[in-house]
mmCIF file of C-alpha atoms in Angstrom:
data_model
loop_
_atom_site.group_PDB
_atom_site.id
_atom_site.type_symbol
_atom_site.label_atom_id
_atom_site.label_comp_id
_atom_site.label_asym_id
_atom_site.label_seq_id
_atom_site.Cartn_x
_atom_site.Cartn_y
_atom_site.Cartn_z
ATOM 1 C CA GLY A 1 -44.714 -28.406 -12.597
ATOM 2 C CA GLN A 2 -42.400 -25.564 -11.773
ATOM 3 C CA ASN A 3 -43.759 -22.042 -11.603
ATOM 4 C CA ILE A 4 -42.252 -18.795 -10.401
ATOM 5 C CA ASP A 5 -44.289 -15.589 -10.615
ATOM 6 C CA GLN A 6 -43.189 -12.002 -10.187
ATOM 7 C CA PRO A 7 -44.531 -8.715 -11.544
ATOM 8 C CA THR A 8 -43.329 -7.744 -14.997
ATOM 9 C CA GLU A 9 -42.637 -4.084 -14.343
ATOM 10 C CA MET A 10 -42.446 -1.642 -11.456
ATOM 11 C CA THR A 11 -41.633 2.049 -11.216
ATOM 12 C CA ALA A 12 -40.404 4.102 -8.302
ATOM 13 C CA THR A 13 -38.660 7.381 -7.539
ATOM 14 C CA GLU A 14 -35.226 8.056 -6.143
ATOM 15 C CA GLY A 15 -35.016 7.724 -2.367
ATOM 16 C CA ALA A 16 -38.154 5.615 -2.141
ATOM 17 C CA ILE A 17 -38.617 2.019 -1.003
ATOM 18 C CA VAL A 18 -39.859 -0.688 -3.354
ATOM 19 C CA GLN A 19 -40.890 -4.276 -2.675
ATOM 20 C CA ILE A 20 -40.724 -6.881 -5.439
ATOM 21 C CA ASN A 21 -42.773 -9.982 -4.720
ATOM 22 C CA CYS A 22 -42.159 -13.521 -5.894
ATOM 23 C CA THR A 23 -44.318 -16.600 -5.470
ATOM 24 C CA TYR A 24 -43.153 -20.064 -6.365
ATOM 25 C CA GLN A 25 -44.390 -23.610 -6.791
ATOM 26 C CA THR A 26 -41.614 -26.119 -7.325
ATOM 27 C CA SER A 27 -41.254 -29.842 -6.812
ATOM 28 C CA GLY A 28 -38.436 -29.273 -4.341
ATOM 29 C CA PHE A 29 -36.870 -26.387 -2.468
ATOM 30 C CA ASN A 30 -33.236 -25.801 -1.708
ATOM 31 C CA GLY A 31 -33.096 -22.030 -1.445
ATOM 32 C CA LEU A 32 -34.436 -18.868 -3.040
ATOM 33 C CA PHE A 33 -32.177 -16.375 -4.784
ATOM 34 C CA TRP A 34 -32.497 -12.841 -6.025
ATOM 35 C CA TYR A 35 -30.332 -11.580 -8.868
ATOM 36 C CA GLN A 36 -29.949 -8.145 -10.420
ATOM 37 C CA GLN A 37 -29.391 -7.852 -14.136
ATOM 38 C CA HIS A 38 -28.594 -4.673 -16.007
ATOM 39 C CA ALA A 39 -29.336 -4.605 -19.710
ATOM 40 C CA GLY A 40 -26.790 -6.543 -21.731
ATOM 41 C CA GLU A 41 -25.006 -7.904 -18.669
ATOM 42 C CA ALA A 42 -24.968 -11.224 -16.814
ATOM 43 C CA PRO A 43 -27.009 -11.559 -13.626
ATOM 44 C CA THR A 44 -25.291 -10.643 -10.377
ATOM 45 C CA PHE A 45 -26.166 -12.213 -7.047
ATOM 46 C CA LEU A 46 -28.072 -10.155 -4.492
ATOM 47 C CA SER A 47 -29.402 -12.467 -1.808
ATOM 48 C CA TYR A 48 -30.122 -15.994 -0.695
ATOM 49 C CA ASN A 49 -32.808 -17.324 1.668
ATOM 50 C CA VAL A 50 -33.245 -20.919 2.716
ATOM 51 C CA LEU A 51 -34.923 -20.411 6.112
ATOM 52 C CA ASP A 52 -38.000 -18.333 6.839
ATOM 53 C CA GLY A 53 -37.417 -14.745 7.741
ATOM 54 C CA LEU A 54 -35.645 -11.614 6.652
ATOM 55 C CA GLU A 55 -32.073 -11.359 5.417
ATOM 56 C CA GLU A 56 -30.671 -7.835 5.345
ATOM 57 C CA LYS A 57 -27.689 -6.737 3.312
ATOM 58 C CA GLY A 58 -27.214 -2.991 3.157
ATOM 59 C CA ARG A 59 -29.978 -1.310 1.160
ATOM 60 C CA PHE A 60 -31.331 -4.666 0.039
ATOM 61 C CA SER A 61 -33.335 -7.133 2.130
ATOM 62 C CA SER A 62 -35.001 -10.388 1.188
ATOM 63 C CA PHE A 63 -37.773 -12.238 2.950
ATOM 64 C CA LEU A 64 -38.899 -15.839 2.669
ATOM 65 C CA SER A 65 -41.966 -17.770 3.799
ATOM 66 C CA ARG A 66 -41.615 -21.387 2.763
ATOM 67 C CA SER A 67 -45.113 -22.356 3.906
ATOM 68 C CA LYS A 68 -46.599 -19.698 1.626
ATOM 69 C CA GLY A 69 -44.159 -20.189 -1.237
ATOM 70 C CA TYR A 70 -43.468 -16.482 -1.082
ATOM 71 C CA SER A 71 -40.504 -14.148 -1.098
ATOM 72 C CA TYR A 72 -39.916 -10.471 -1.546
ATOM 73 C CA LEU A 73 -36.941 -8.262 -2.273
ATOM 74 C CA LEU A 74 -36.970 -4.898 -0.542
ATOM 75 C CA LEU A 75 -34.890 -2.079 -1.941
ATOM 76 C CA LYS A 76 -34.448 1.020 0.217
ATOM 77 C CA GLU A 77 -33.151 4.484 -0.593
ATOM 78 C CA LEU A 78 -33.517 3.832 -4.275
ATOM 79 C CA GLN A 79 -30.898 5.188 -6.636
ATOM 80 C CA MET A 80 -31.006 5.635 -10.383
ATOM 81 C CA LYS A 81 -28.469 2.839 -10.770
ATOM 82 C CA ASP A 82 -30.994 0.431 -9.251
ATOM 83 C CA SER A 83 -32.912 0.552 -12.528
ATOM 84 C CA ALA A 84 -32.510 -3.029 -13.698
ATOM 85 C CA SER A 85 -34.244 -6.360 -13.990
ATOM 86 C CA TYR A 86 -34.603 -8.343 -10.760
ATOM 87 C CA LEU A 87 -34.779 -12.092 -11.095
ATOM 88 C CA CYS A 88 -36.254 -14.445 -8.529
ATOM 89 C CA ALA A 89 -34.812 -17.964 -8.742
ATOM 90 C CA VAL A 90 -35.401 -21.177 -6.843
ATOM 91 C CA GLY A 91 -32.975 -23.998 -6.222
ATOM 92 C CA ASN A 92 -34.983 -27.162 -6.714
ATOM 93 C CA GLN A 93 -32.509 -29.543 -5.178
ATOM 94 C CA ALA A 94 -28.819 -29.580 -4.419
ATOM 95 C CA GLY A 95 -26.617 -29.717 -7.484
ATOM 96 C CA THR A 96 -29.276 -28.758 -10.004
ATOM 97 C CA ALA A 97 -29.652 -25.573 -11.988
ATOM 98 C CA LEU A 98 -31.678 -22.689 -10.652
ATOM 99 C CA ILE A 99 -35.176 -22.099 -11.989
ATOM 100 C CA PHE A 100 -35.743 -18.469 -12.832
ATOM 101 C CA GLY A 101 -38.836 -16.318 -12.846
ATOM 102 C CA LYS A 102 -39.417 -13.996 -15.792
ATOM 103 C CA GLY A 103 -37.908 -11.054 -13.966
ATOM 104 C CA THR A 104 -39.224 -7.690 -12.811
ATOM 105 C CA THR A 105 -38.015 -4.602 -14.643
ATOM 106 C CA LEU A 106 -37.632 -1.750 -12.161
ATOM 107 C CA SER A 107 -37.419 1.805 -13.424
ATOM 108 C CA VAL A 108 -36.221 4.443 -10.977
ATOM 109 C CA SER A 109 -36.898 8.047 -11.875
ATOM 110 C CA SER A 110 -35.698 11.298 -10.339
ATOM 111 C CA SER B 1 -16.478 -18.554 -5.336
ATOM 112 C CA ALA B 2 -15.871 -19.396 -8.980
ATOM 113 C CA VAL B 3 -14.597 -17.194 -11.772
ATOM 114 C CA ILE B 4 -16.049 -18.065 -15.149
ATOM 115 C CA SER B 5 -14.620 -16.804 -18.422
ATOM 116 C CA GLN B 6 -16.981 -17.020 -21.351
ATOM 117 C CA LYS B 7 -16.200 -16.150 -24.944
ATOM 118 C CA PRO B 8 -16.986 -14.705 -27.328
ATOM 119 C CA SER B 9 -18.767 -11.887 -25.521
ATOM 120 C CA ARG B 10 -20.765 -11.106 -28.636
ATOM 121 C CA ASP B 11 -21.021 -12.115 -32.268
ATOM 122 C CA ILE B 12 -23.067 -11.401 -35.333
ATOM 123 C CA CYS B 13 -23.568 -14.488 -37.476
ATOM 124 C CA GLN B 14 -25.154 -15.376 -40.777
ATOM 125 C CA ARG B 15 -28.155 -17.666 -40.748
ATOM 126 C CA GLY B 16 -27.315 -21.275 -41.470
ATOM 127 C CA THR B 17 -23.909 -21.077 -39.794
ATOM 128 C CA SER B 18 -22.844 -22.381 -36.372
ATOM 129 C CA LEU B 19 -21.208 -20.690 -33.402
ATOM 130 C CA THR B 20 -19.322 -22.364 -30.565
ATOM 131 C CA ILE B 21 -19.302 -20.652 -27.189
ATOM 132 C CA GLN B 22 -16.592 -21.511 -24.678
ATOM 133 C CA CYS B 23 -16.792 -21.451 -20.914
ATOM 134 C CA GLN B 24 -13.706 -21.786 -18.707
ATOM 135 C CA VAL B 25 -13.905 -22.081 -14.916
ATOM 136 C CA ASP B 26 -11.034 -21.362 -12.546
ATOM 137 C CA SER B 27 -11.802 -24.394 -10.388
ATOM 138 C CA GLN B 28 -13.035 -27.928 -10.941
ATOM 139 C CA VAL B 29 -16.799 -28.322 -10.952
ATOM 140 C CA THR B 30 -18.898 -31.389 -11.548
ATOM 141 C CA MET B 31 -21.831 -29.751 -13.285
ATOM 142 C CA MET B 32 -22.054 -26.829 -15.644
ATOM 143 C CA PHE B 33 -25.274 -25.334 -16.947
ATOM 144 C CA TRP B 34 -26.099 -23.530 -20.162
ATOM 145 C CA TYR B 35 -28.910 -20.976 -20.250
ATOM 146 C CA ARG B 36 -30.525 -18.922 -22.982
ATOM 147 C CA GLN B 37 -32.039 -15.503 -22.418
ATOM 148 C CA GLN B 38 -34.119 -14.262 -25.320
ATOM 149 C CA PRO B 39 -34.734 -10.513 -25.631
ATOM 150 C CA GLY B 40 -36.855 -9.252 -22.764
ATOM 151 C CA GLN B 41 -37.138 -12.708 -21.241
ATOM 152 C CA SER B 42 -35.682 -14.470 -18.241
ATOM 153 C CA LEU B 43 -33.146 -17.276 -18.214
ATOM 154 C CA THR B 44 -34.194 -20.633 -19.626
ATOM 155 C CA LEU B 45 -32.079 -23.700 -18.954
ATOM 156 C CA ILE B 46 -30.869 -25.397 -22.138
ATOM 157 C CA ALA B 47 -28.925 -28.301 -20.675
ATOM 158 C CA THR B 48 -26.802 -29.609 -17.848
ATOM 159 C CA ALA B 49 -23.300 -30.784 -18.715
ATOM 160 C CA ASN B 50 -21.509 -33.351 -16.580
ATOM 161 C CA GLN B 51 -17.938 -34.291 -17.268
ATOM 162 C CA GLY B 52 -17.626 -37.664 -18.920
ATOM 163 C CA SER B 53 -21.250 -38.104 -19.898
ATOM 164 C CA GLU B 54 -23.729 -36.749 -22.403
ATOM 165 C CA ALA B 55 -25.438 -33.517 -21.543
ATOM 166 C CA THR B 56 -29.000 -33.623 -20.262
ATOM 167 C CA TYR B 57 -31.308 -31.387 -22.290
ATOM 168 C CA GLU B 58 -34.429 -29.614 -21.126
ATOM 169 C CA SER B 59 -37.731 -29.893 -22.919
ATOM 170 C CA GLY B 60 -37.623 -27.966 -26.176
ATOM 171 C CA PHE B 61 -33.862 -28.251 -26.654
ATOM 172 C CA VAL B 62 -32.135 -31.009 -28.623
ATOM 173 C CA ILE B 63 -28.561 -32.144 -29.018
ATOM 174 C CA ASP B 64 -28.519 -31.699 -32.798
ATOM 175 C CA LYS B 65 -29.280 -28.010 -32.412
ATOM 176 C CA PHE B 66 -27.231 -27.349 -29.272
ATOM 177 C CA PRO B 67 -24.373 -29.854 -29.049
ATOM 178 C CA ILE B 68 -22.388 -29.547 -25.848
ATOM 179 C CA SER B 69 -18.911 -30.750 -24.985
ATOM 180 C CA ARG B 70 -17.501 -31.254 -21.498
ATOM 181 C CA PRO B 71 -13.995 -32.601 -21.931
ATOM 182 C CA ASN B 72 -12.821 -31.890 -18.377
ATOM 183 C CA LEU B 73 -13.912 -30.453 -15.043
ATOM 184 C CA THR B 74 -13.074 -26.829 -15.899
ATOM 185 C CA PHE B 75 -14.284 -26.386 -19.472
ATOM 186 C CA SER B 76 -17.400 -26.699 -21.602
ATOM 187 C CA THR B 77 -18.606 -25.558 -25.000
ATOM 188 C CA LEU B 78 -22.079 -24.947 -26.399
ATOM 189 C CA THR B 79 -22.588 -24.868 -30.153
ATOM 190 C CA VAL B 80 -25.596 -23.166 -31.673
ATOM 191 C CA SER B 81 -26.040 -24.994 -34.979
ATOM 192 C CA ASN B 82 -27.694 -24.007 -38.237
ATOM 193 C CA MET B 83 -28.623 -20.650 -36.779
ATOM 194 C CA SER B 84 -31.739 -18.670 -37.584
ATOM 195 C CA PRO B 85 -32.752 -15.181 -36.400
ATOM 196 C CA GLU B 86 -34.824 -16.840 -33.652
ATOM 197 C CA ASP B 87 -31.561 -17.962 -32.052
ATOM 198 C CA SER B 88 -30.606 -14.351 -31.355
ATOM 199 C CA SER B 89 -30.237 -14.357 -27.593
ATOM 200 C CA ILE B 90 -27.811 -14.066 -24.750
ATOM 201 C CA TYR B 91 -26.269 -17.414 -23.873
ATOM 202 C CA LEU B 92 -24.912 -17.875 -20.367
ATOM 203 C CA CYS B 93 -22.920 -20.618 -18.726
ATOM 204 C CA SER B 94 -23.175 -21.266 -15.029
ATOM 205 C CA VAL B 95 -21.678 -23.656 -12.534
ATOM 206 C CA GLU B 96 -23.157 -25.624 -9.690
ATOM 207 C CA ARG B 97 -23.327 -23.863 -6.422
ATOM 208 C CA GLY B 98 -22.031 -25.094 -3.145
ATOM 209 C CA VAL B 99 -24.073 -25.220 0.011
ATOM 210 C CA LYS B 100 -25.467 -21.790 0.815
ATOM 211 C CA THR B 101 -23.799 -20.152 -2.131
ATOM 212 C CA GLU B 102 -25.149 -18.588 -5.244
ATOM 213 C CA ALA B 103 -24.852 -19.834 -8.799
ATOM 214 C CA PHE B 104 -22.019 -18.137 -10.650
ATOM 215 C CA PHE B 105 -22.391 -16.975 -14.229
ATOM 216 C CA GLY B 106 -20.099 -16.257 -17.094
ATOM 217 C CA GLN B 107 -20.273 -12.822 -18.688
ATOM 218 C CA GLY B 108 -22.669 -14.077 -21.350
ATOM 219 C CA THR B 109 -22.490 -14.248 -25.134
ATOM 220 C CA ARG B 110 -24.763 -11.876 -27.025
ATOM 221 C CA LEU B 111 -25.596 -13.571 -30.315
ATOM 222 C CA THR B 112 -27.280 -11.812 -33.211
ATOM 223 C CA VAL B 113 -28.238 -13.867 -36.257
ATOM 224 C CA VAL B 114 -28.851 -11.967 -39.476
#
């Protein structure tokens, strides 16, 4: 079956660094995605990994280990506006819909 | 990239009625996807819509409840039929991604059934 696990909630303070982990078991693998979703809005794309290693994009970085079925999203220099839900999603095979984890709600406090 | 226009953005409906959600894409795509996001939950795939063929539904979703149309390569509709309060959710359309690109989403339709 398909399974994507990530923590339900996390809290952090402004200026800190937070790491959101995601583990997956899927029948195929064609890339791992991270999305940010603010309440009441559609998800917005953050990052994409298909090869092992770290992808850095400004304050956000994403890491992938395909052999371990593991990814993390690293958020640096946290800001209040980073309070949102972060969704880990796996592309099973080309042309198919993404499979989403349940999302991690991050609360950033001052 | 793809720009997806979805409407309505929100609606409040009476139980027993039906609502049709429209999704318009600014470029031709082979596959479009419809997701549901119940309150506090993640996205669950309802069905995949290919142009010219019947939609393929995921386990737990049936055509009688969620009929889908795909008349051309830039447009699709999802109807939520005979609604009950349990259908209150955000419904999102998405399009297939290209190689090394993300999935693009419409703005979502927030449905409340009373």
